[in-house]
Amino acid sequence: MNWIILIIAGLFEVGFTTCLGKANQSNGSAFALWLTGFFVSLTLSMYLLYKATSGPGALPLGSGYAVWTGIGAVGTVLMGIFFFKEPVTFWRIFFIFTLIGSVIGLKVVSH
């Protein structure tokens, strides 16, 4: 169950970085809405990371943090490519897959 909580926390990390990017492109009430989304997503992401790494069946903090960061990093890069028109290069895609492999590896070796 803690792995599911951690994955959801990572998705909220993608949410807060996406909201931050959209807030940077907005003004007025749209800016306020994106900034609110940023703070809500940030709070939920941090809380779920805390829940996944504490209590019964807690994940190791080092592995949990690395997986959480990896999900956020991969998701944020993909959001940047698909929604913010960031460049797609061979090396960028190569290192995204390297990061995904590392996240999977940490899950496999974590107990």
mmCIF file of N, CA and C in Angstrom:
data_model
loop_
_atom_site.group_PDB
_atom_site.id
_atom_site.type_symbol
_atom_site.label_atom_id
_atom_site.label_comp_id
_atom_site.label_asym_id
_atom_site.label_seq_id
_atom_site.Cartn_x
_atom_site.Cartn_y
_atom_site.Cartn_z
ATOM 1 N N MET A 1 0.821 -1.204 0.000
ATOM 2 C CA MET A 1 0.000 0.000 0.000
ATOM 3 C C MET A 1 0.864 1.267 0.000
ATOM 4 N N ASN A 2 2.003 1.228 0.717
ATOM 5 C CA ASN A 2 2.862 2.410 0.766
ATOM 6 C C ASN A 2 3.453 2.756 -0.599
ATOM 7 N N TRP A 3 3.667 1.743 -1.444
ATOM 8 C CA TRP A 3 4.159 2.033 -2.789
ATOM 9 C C TRP A 3 3.106 2.794 -3.597
ATOM 10 N N ILE A 4 1.857 2.444 -3.429
ATOM 11 C CA ILE A 4 0.780 3.154 -4.131
ATOM 12 C C ILE A 4 0.697 4.598 -3.643
ATOM 13 N N ILE A 5 0.793 4.778 -2.327
ATOM 14 C CA ILE A 5 0.782 6.129 -1.759
ATOM 15 C C ILE A 5 1.951 6.939 -2.311
ATOM 16 N N LEU A 6 3.120 6.292 -2.412
ATOM 17 C CA LEU A 6 4.307 6.987 -2.930
ATOM 18 C C LEU A 6 4.128 7.376 -4.403
ATOM 19 N N ILE A 7 3.549 6.503 -5.194
ATOM 20 C CA ILE A 7 3.308 6.823 -6.610
ATOM 21 C C ILE A 7 2.350 8.005 -6.732
ATOM 22 N N ILE A 8 1.298 8.010 -5.920
ATOM 23 C CA ILE A 8 0.358 9.137 -5.944
ATOM 24 C C ILE A 8 1.060 10.424 -5.515
ATOM 25 N N ALA A 9 1.940 10.323 -4.511
ATOM 26 C CA ALA A 9 2.711 11.490 -4.075
ATOM 27 C C ALA A 9 3.571 12.019 -5.227
ATOM 28 N N GLY A 10 4.183 11.108 -5.980
ATOM 29 C CA GLY A 10 4.988 11.516 -7.132
ATOM 30 C C GLY A 10 4.154 12.190 -8.206
ATOM 31 N N LEU A 11 2.938 11.712 -8.400
ATOM 32 C CA LEU A 11 2.050 12.345 -9.386
ATOM 33 C C LEU A 11 1.646 13.750 -8.945
ATOM 34 N N PHE A 12 1.439 13.928 -7.633
ATOM 35 C CA PHE A 12 1.158 15.276 -7.139
ATOM 36 C C PHE A 12 2.379 16.181 -7.290
ATOM 37 N N GLU A 13 3.583 15.604 -7.239
ATOM 38 C CA GLU A 13 4.775 16.410 -7.506
ATOM 39 C C GLU A 13 4.758 16.917 -8.947
ATOM 40 N N VAL A 14 4.368 16.053 -9.867
ATOM 41 C CA VAL A 14 4.215 16.483 -11.262
ATOM 42 C C VAL A 14 3.156 17.584 -11.341
ATOM 43 N N GLY A 15 2.093 17.428 -10.564
ATOM 44 C CA GLY A 15 1.035 18.441 -10.538
ATOM 45 C C GLY A 15 1.538 19.789 -10.065
ATOM 46 N N PHE A 16 2.350 19.801 -8.991
ATOM 47 C CA PHE A 16 2.781 21.115 -8.506
ATOM 48 C C PHE A 16 3.798 21.762 -9.429
ATOM 49 N N THR A 17 4.631 20.981 -10.110
ATOM 50 C CA THR A 17 5.552 21.614 -11.053
ATOM 51 C C THR A 17 4.818 22.116 -12.294
ATOM 52 N N THR A 18 3.801 21.376 -12.727
ATOM 53 C CA THR A 18 3.002 21.818 -13.871
ATOM 54 C C THR A 18 2.240 23.099 -13.535
ATOM 55 N N CYS A 19 1.639 23.144 -12.349
ATOM 56 C CA CYS A 19 0.928 24.361 -11.922
ATOM 57 C C CYS A 19 1.878 25.549 -11.840
ATOM 58 N N LEU A 20 3.101 25.296 -11.381
ATOM 59 C CA LEU A 20 4.087 26.379 -11.310
ATOM 60 C C LEU A 20 4.413 26.907 -12.707
ATOM 61 N N GLY A 21 4.578 25.992 -13.649
ATOM 62 C CA GLY A 21 4.841 26.405 -15.032
ATOM 63 C C GLY A 21 3.685 27.198 -15.624
ATOM 64 N N LYS A 22 2.466 26.741 -15.374
ATOM 65 C CA LYS A 22 1.298 27.460 -15.889
ATOM 66 C C LYS A 22 1.127 28.812 -15.193
ATOM 67 N N ALA A 23 1.425 28.877 -13.891
ATOM 68 C CA ALA A 23 1.338 30.149 -13.174
ATOM 69 C C ALA A 23 2.323 31.160 -13.756
ATOM 70 N N ASN A 24 3.501 30.682 -14.151
ATOM 71 C CA ASN A 24 4.503 31.575 -14.749
ATOM 72 C C ASN A 24 4.042 32.150 -16.087
ATOM 73 N N GLN A 25 3.116 31.463 -16.746
ATOM 74 C CA GLN A 25 2.616 31.914 -18.039
ATOM 75 C C GLN A 25 1.308 32.692 -17.920
ATOM 76 N N SER A 26 0.798 32.858 -16.697
ATOM 77 C CA SER A 26 -0.527 33.454 -16.492
ATOM 78 C C SER A 26 -0.427 34.771 -15.739
ATOM 79 N N ASN A 27 -1.566 35.452 -15.694
ATOM 80 C CA ASN A 27 -1.678 36.639 -14.848
ATOM 81 C C ASN A 27 -3.121 36.758 -14.365
ATOM 82 N N GLY A 28 -3.339 37.642 -13.417
ATOM 83 C CA GLY A 28 -4.687 37.873 -12.908
ATOM 84 C C GLY A 28 -5.251 36.677 -12.172
ATOM 85 N N SER A 29 -6.526 36.405 -12.409
ATOM 86 C CA SER A 29 -7.196 35.325 -11.683
ATOM 87 C C SER A 29 -6.664 33.956 -12.100
ATOM 88 N N ALA A 30 -6.239 33.806 -13.345
ATOM 89 C CA ALA A 30 -5.661 32.528 -13.779
ATOM 90 C C ALA A 30 -4.381 32.247 -12.999
ATOM 91 N N PHE A 31 -3.572 33.278 -12.789
ATOM 92 C CA PHE A 31 -2.352 33.132 -11.998
ATOM 93 C C PHE A 31 -2.690 32.650 -10.588
ATOM 94 N N ALA A 32 -3.694 33.260 -9.970
ATOM 95 C CA ALA A 32 -4.093 32.889 -8.609
ATOM 96 C C ALA A 32 -4.580 31.442 -8.559
ATOM 97 N N LEU A 33 -5.328 31.009 -9.567
ATOM 98 C CA LEU A 33 -5.812 29.630 -9.597
ATOM 99 C C LEU A 33 -4.665 28.631 -9.756
ATOM 100 N N TRP A 34 -3.735 28.920 -10.667
ATOM 101 C CA TRP A 34 -2.598 28.020 -10.852
ATOM 102 C C TRP A 34 -1.720 27.994 -9.608
ATOM 103 N N LEU A 35 -1.559 29.130 -8.953
ATOM 104 C CA LEU A 35 -0.760 29.182 -7.733
ATOM 105 C C LEU A 35 -1.446 28.402 -6.605
ATOM 106 N N THR A 36 -2.768 28.478 -6.534
ATOM 107 C CA THR A 36 -3.513 27.687 -5.553
ATOM 108 C C THR A 36 -3.327 26.195 -5.833
ATOM 109 N N GLY A 37 -3.406 25.812 -7.094
ATOM 110 C CA GLY A 37 -3.163 24.414 -7.475
ATOM 111 C C GLY A 37 -1.762 23.971 -7.095
ATOM 112 N N PHE A 38 -0.803 24.875 -7.263
ATOM 113 C CA PHE A 38 0.581 24.583 -6.872
ATOM 114 C C PHE A 38 0.663 24.264 -5.387
ATOM 115 N N PHE A 39 0.096 25.123 -4.544
ATOM 116 C CA PHE A 39 0.188 24.919 -3.096
ATOM 117 C C PHE A 39 -0.586 23.681 -2.628
ATOM 118 N N VAL A 40 -1.738 23.432 -3.215
ATOM 119 C CA VAL A 40 -2.513 22.237 -2.852
ATOM 120 C C VAL A 40 -1.740 20.975 -3.253
ATOM 121 N N SER A 41 -1.227 20.945 -4.474
ATOM 122 C CA SER A 41 -0.469 19.780 -4.948
ATOM 123 C C SER A 41 0.809 19.582 -4.140
ATOM 124 N N LEU A 42 1.486 20.672 -3.826
ATOM 125 C CA LEU A 42 2.712 20.595 -3.025
ATOM 126 C C LEU A 42 2.423 20.003 -1.650
ATOM 127 N N THR A 43 1.378 20.489 -1.009
ATOM 128 C CA THR A 43 1.006 19.997 0.322
ATOM 129 C C THR A 43 0.653 18.513 0.286
ATOM 130 N N LEU A 44 -0.169 18.119 -0.680
ATOM 131 C CA LEU A 44 -0.562 16.710 -0.788
ATOM 132 C C LEU A 44 0.633 15.814 -1.112
ATOM 133 N N SER A 45 1.509 16.273 -1.985
ATOM 134 C CA SER A 45 2.681 15.500 -2.358
ATOM 135 C C SER A 45 3.584 15.253 -1.149
ATOM 136 N N MET A 46 3.855 16.296 -0.392
ATOM 137 C CA MET A 46 4.717 16.166 0.785
ATOM 138 C C MET A 46 4.063 15.286 1.853
ATOM 139 N N TYR A 47 2.780 15.469 2.083
ATOM 140 C CA TYR A 47 2.077 14.678 3.085
ATOM 141 C C TYR A 47 2.090 13.193 2.714
ATOM 142 N N LEU A 48 1.818 12.885 1.444
ATOM 143 C CA LEU A 48 1.802 11.488 1.017
ATOM 144 C C LEU A 48 3.198 10.873 1.057
ATOM 145 N N LEU A 49 4.229 11.659 0.742
ATOM 146 C CA LEU A 49 5.602 11.171 0.889
ATOM 147 C C LEU A 49 5.872 10.823 2.349
ATOM 148 N N TYR A 50 5.446 11.686 3.252
ATOM 149 C CA TYR A 50 5.592 11.432 4.683
ATOM 150 C C TYR A 50 4.873 10.142 5.083
ATOM 151 N N LYS A 51 3.611 9.974 4.627
ATOM 152 C CA LYS A 51 2.827 8.783 4.976
ATOM 153 C C LYS A 51 3.495 7.503 4.461
ATOM 154 N N ALA A 52 4.040 7.552 3.258
ATOM 155 C CA ALA A 52 4.644 6.354 2.670
ATOM 156 C C ALA A 52 5.940 5.952 3.381
ATOM 157 N N THR A 53 6.604 6.901 4.019
ATOM 158 C CA THR A 53 7.894 6.618 4.650
ATOM 159 C C THR A 53 7.824 6.604 6.172
ATOM 160 N N SER A 54 6.617 6.539 6.734
ATOM 161 C CA SER A 54 6.491 6.469 8.195
ATOM 162 C C SER A 54 5.376 5.495 8.561
ATOM 163 N N GLY A 55 5.383 5.042 9.788
ATOM 164 C CA GLY A 55 4.338 4.148 10.264
ATOM 165 C C GLY A 55 4.577 2.703 9.883
ATOM 166 N N PRO A 56 3.551 1.863 10.076
ATOM 167 C CA PRO A 56 3.682 0.423 9.777
ATOM 168 C C PRO A 56 3.955 0.182 8.296
ATOM 169 N N GLY A 57 4.910 -0.671 8.018
ATOM 170 C CA GLY A 57 5.235 -1.016 6.639
ATOM 171 C C GLY A 57 5.892 0.113 5.870
ATOM 172 N N ALA A 58 6.495 1.051 6.608
ATOM 173 C CA ALA A 58 7.091 2.224 5.977
ATOM 174 C C ALA A 58 8.191 1.840 4.995
ATOM 175 N N LEU A 59 8.248 2.600 3.914
ATOM 176 C CA LEU A 59 9.336 2.423 2.956
ATOM 177 C C LEU A 59 10.584 3.103 3.514
ATOM 178 N N PRO A 60 11.769 2.597 3.162
ATOM 179 C CA PRO A 60 12.985 3.287 3.587
ATOM 180 C C PRO A 60 12.986 4.717 3.035
ATOM 181 N N LEU A 61 13.349 5.675 3.877
ATOM 182 C CA LEU A 61 13.286 7.076 3.478
ATOM 183 C C LEU A 61 14.124 7.358 2.230
ATOM 184 N N GLY A 62 15.338 6.821 2.183
ATOM 185 C CA GLY A 62 16.205 7.076 1.030
ATOM 186 C C GLY A 62 15.608 6.561 -0.267
ATOM 187 N N SER A 63 15.104 5.348 -0.248
ATOM 188 C CA SER A 63 14.486 4.779 -1.452
ATOM 189 C C SER A 63 13.195 5.501 -1.799
ATOM 190 N N GLY A 64 12.374 5.780 -0.785
ATOM 191 C CA GLY A 64 11.112 6.487 -1.024
ATOM 192 C C GLY A 64 11.340 7.850 -1.640
ATOM 193 N N TYR A 65 12.297 8.586 -1.086
ATOM 194 C CA TYR A 65 12.577 9.926 -1.616
ATOM 195 C C TYR A 65 13.094 9.841 -3.049
ATOM 196 N N ALA A 66 13.976 8.884 -3.311
ATOM 197 C CA ALA A 66 14.523 8.745 -4.669
ATOM 198 C C ALA A 66 13.442 8.389 -5.679
ATOM 199 N N VAL A 67 12.545 7.490 -5.310
ATOM 200 C CA VAL A 67 11.453 7.106 -6.213
ATOM 201 C C VAL A 67 10.508 8.279 -6.412
ATOM 202 N N TRP A 68 10.158 8.978 -5.332
ATOM 203 C CA TRP A 68 9.276 10.151 -5.403
ATOM 204 C C TRP A 68 9.875 11.208 -6.329
ATOM 205 N N THR A 69 11.160 11.477 -6.153
ATOM 206 C CA THR A 69 11.838 12.459 -6.997
ATOM 207 C C THR A 69 11.903 11.992 -8.449
ATOM 208 N N GLY A 70 12.157 10.700 -8.636
ATOM 209 C CA GLY A 70 12.229 10.157 -9.996
ATOM 210 C C GLY A 70 10.906 10.262 -10.728
ATOM 211 N N ILE A 71 9.812 9.921 -10.040
ATOM 212 C CA ILE A 71 8.487 10.054 -10.651
ATOM 213 C C ILE A 71 8.234 11.514 -11.012
ATOM 214 N N GLY A 72 8.563 12.392 -10.088
ATOM 215 C CA GLY A 72 8.368 13.823 -10.344
ATOM 216 C C GLY A 72 9.211 14.330 -11.494
ATOM 217 N N ALA A 73 10.461 13.892 -11.539
ATOM 218 C CA ALA A 73 11.363 14.357 -12.604
ATOM 219 C C ALA A 73 10.916 13.866 -13.972
ATOM 220 N N VAL A 74 10.620 12.578 -14.071
ATOM 221 C CA VAL A 74 10.177 12.022 -15.361
ATOM 222 C C VAL A 74 8.858 12.660 -15.783
ATOM 223 N N GLY A 75 7.917 12.735 -14.851
ATOM 224 C CA GLY A 75 6.618 13.326 -15.174
ATOM 225 C C GLY A 75 6.726 14.790 -15.578
ATOM 226 N N THR A 76 7.585 15.529 -14.886
ATOM 227 C CA THR A 76 7.751 16.950 -15.204
ATOM 228 C C THR A 76 8.394 17.139 -16.573
ATOM 229 N N VAL A 77 9.376 16.315 -16.895
ATOM 230 C CA VAL A 77 9.995 16.404 -18.229
ATOM 231 C C VAL A 77 8.961 16.071 -19.306
ATOM 232 N N LEU A 78 8.167 15.031 -19.077
ATOM 233 C CA LEU A 78 7.145 14.674 -20.067
ATOM 234 C C LEU A 78 6.090 15.772 -20.208
ATOM 235 N N MET A 79 5.675 16.369 -19.094
ATOM 236 C CA MET A 79 4.729 17.491 -19.162
ATOM 237 C C MET A 79 5.348 18.658 -19.940
ATOM 238 N N GLY A 80 6.622 18.905 -19.698
ATOM 239 C CA GLY A 80 7.310 19.969 -20.429
ATOM 240 C C GLY A 80 7.335 19.712 -21.927
ATOM 241 N N ILE A 81 7.570 18.473 -22.302
ATOM 242 C CA ILE A 81 7.612 18.117 -23.722
ATOM 243 C C ILE A 81 6.224 18.242 -24.352
ATOM 244 N N PHE A 82 5.200 17.689 -23.679
ATOM 245 C CA PHE A 82 3.873 17.637 -24.283
ATOM 246 C C PHE A 82 3.067 18.926 -24.148
ATOM 247 N N PHE A 83 3.263 19.687 -23.081
ATOM 248 C CA PHE A 83 2.413 20.856 -22.842
ATOM 249 C C PHE A 83 3.142 22.194 -22.891
ATOM 250 N N PHE A 84 4.465 22.177 -22.726
ATOM 251 C CA PHE A 84 5.210 23.436 -22.727
ATOM 252 C C PHE A 84 6.170 23.536 -23.910
ATOM 253 N N LYS A 85 6.051 22.589 -24.839
ATOM 254 C CA LYS A 85 6.828 22.599 -26.089
ATOM 255 C C LYS A 85 8.336 22.618 -25.859
ATOM 256 N N GLU A 86 8.787 21.893 -24.819
ATOM 257 C CA GLU A 86 10.225 21.780 -24.579
ATOM 258 C C GLU A 86 10.825 20.825 -25.608
ATOM 259 N N PRO A 87 12.118 20.961 -25.895
ATOM 260 C CA PRO A 87 12.722 20.148 -26.955
ATOM 261 C C PRO A 87 12.805 18.663 -26.598
ATOM 262 N N VAL A 88 12.708 17.845 -27.646
ATOM 263 C CA VAL A 88 12.866 16.397 -27.512
ATOM 264 C C VAL A 88 14.150 16.030 -28.249
ATOM 265 N N THR A 89 15.129 15.555 -27.496
ATOM 266 C CA THR A 89 16.394 15.139 -28.107
ATOM 267 C C THR A 89 16.678 13.695 -27.708
ATOM 268 N N PHE A 90 17.564 13.070 -28.452
ATOM 269 C CA PHE A 90 17.946 11.693 -28.148
ATOM 270 C C PHE A 90 18.437 11.575 -26.716
ATOM 271 N N TRP A 91 19.346 12.452 -26.297
ATOM 272 C CA TRP A 91 19.935 12.345 -24.965
ATOM 273 C C TRP A 91 18.917 12.601 -23.866
ATOM 274 N N ARG A 92 18.002 13.468 -24.096
ATOM 275 C CA ARG A 92 16.962 13.731 -23.106
ATOM 276 C C ARG A 92 16.107 12.478 -22.888
ATOM 277 N N ILE A 93 15.690 11.858 -23.966
ATOM 278 C CA ILE A 93 14.893 10.632 -23.880
ATOM 279 C C ILE A 93 15.726 9.494 -23.281
ATOM 280 N N PHE A 94 16.982 9.394 -23.667
ATOM 281 C CA PHE A 94 17.868 8.371 -23.128
ATOM 282 C C PHE A 94 17.959 8.475 -21.609
ATOM 283 N N PHE A 95 18.174 9.674 -21.095
ATOM 284 C CA PHE A 95 18.319 9.829 -19.653
ATOM 285 C C PHE A 95 16.995 9.701 -18.905
ATOM 286 N N ILE A 96 15.890 9.996 -19.562
ATOM 287 C CA ILE A 96 14.589 9.724 -18.939
ATOM 288 C C ILE A 96 14.435 8.217 -18.730
ATOM 289 N N PHE A 97 14.772 7.416 -19.749
ATOM 290 C CA PHE A 97 14.672 5.965 -19.608
ATOM 291 C C PHE A 97 15.665 5.432 -18.577
ATOM 292 N N THR A 98 16.839 6.045 -18.489
ATOM 293 C CA THR A 98 17.800 5.661 -17.457
ATOM 294 C C THR A 98 17.225 5.918 -16.073
ATOM 295 N N LEU A 99 16.573 7.055 -15.908
ATOM 296 C CA LEU A 99 15.953 7.396 -14.629
ATOM 297 C C LEU A 99 14.817 6.433 -14.289
ATOM 298 N N ILE A 100 14.005 6.102 -15.276
ATOM 299 C CA ILE A 100 12.912 5.142 -15.054
ATOM 300 C C ILE A 100 13.484 3.786 -14.615
ATOM 301 N N GLY A 101 14.550 3.351 -15.270
ATOM 302 C CA GLY A 101 15.191 2.093 -14.890
ATOM 303 C C GLY A 101 15.724 2.135 -13.465
ATOM 304 N N SER A 102 16.263 3.266 -13.068
ATOM 305 C CA SER A 102 16.773 3.417 -11.703
ATOM 306 C C SER A 102 15.646 3.369 -10.681
ATOM 307 N N VAL A 103 14.529 4.010 -10.977
ATOM 308 C CA VAL A 103 13.374 3.988 -10.070
ATOM 309 C C VAL A 103 12.854 2.558 -9.922
ATOM 310 N N ILE A 104 12.752 1.842 -11.025
ATOM 311 C CA ILE A 104 12.301 0.446 -10.965
ATOM 312 C C ILE A 104 13.292 -0.393 -10.164
ATOM 313 N N GLY A 105 14.578 -0.157 -10.379
ATOM 314 C CA GLY A 105 15.604 -0.882 -9.633
ATOM 315 C C GLY A 105 15.503 -0.642 -8.137
ATOM 316 N N LEU A 106 15.249 0.591 -7.727
ATOM 317 C CA LEU A 106 15.100 0.876 -6.298
ATOM 318 C C LEU A 106 13.882 0.161 -5.722
ATOM 319 N N LYS A 107 12.819 0.093 -6.490
ATOM 320 C CA LYS A 107 11.638 -0.624 -5.995
ATOM 321 C C LYS A 107 11.941 -2.107 -5.821
ATOM 322 N N VAL A 108 12.674 -2.671 -6.760
ATOM 323 C CA VAL A 108 12.986 -4.101 -6.712
ATOM 324 C C VAL A 108 13.880 -4.435 -5.502
ATOM 325 N N VAL A 109 14.848 -3.592 -5.194
ATOM 326 C CA VAL A 109 15.774 -3.919 -4.116
ATOM 327 C C VAL A 109 15.335 -3.419 -2.753
ATOM 328 N N SER A 110 14.269 -2.609 -2.674
ATOM 329 C CA SER A 110 13.780 -2.114 -1.390
ATOM 330 C C SER A 110 12.858 -3.148 -0.747
ATOM 331 N N HIS A 111 12.970 -3.246 0.534
ATOM 332 C CA HIS A 111 12.150 -4.238 1.255
ATOM 333 C C HIS A 111 11.125 -3.555 2.114
#
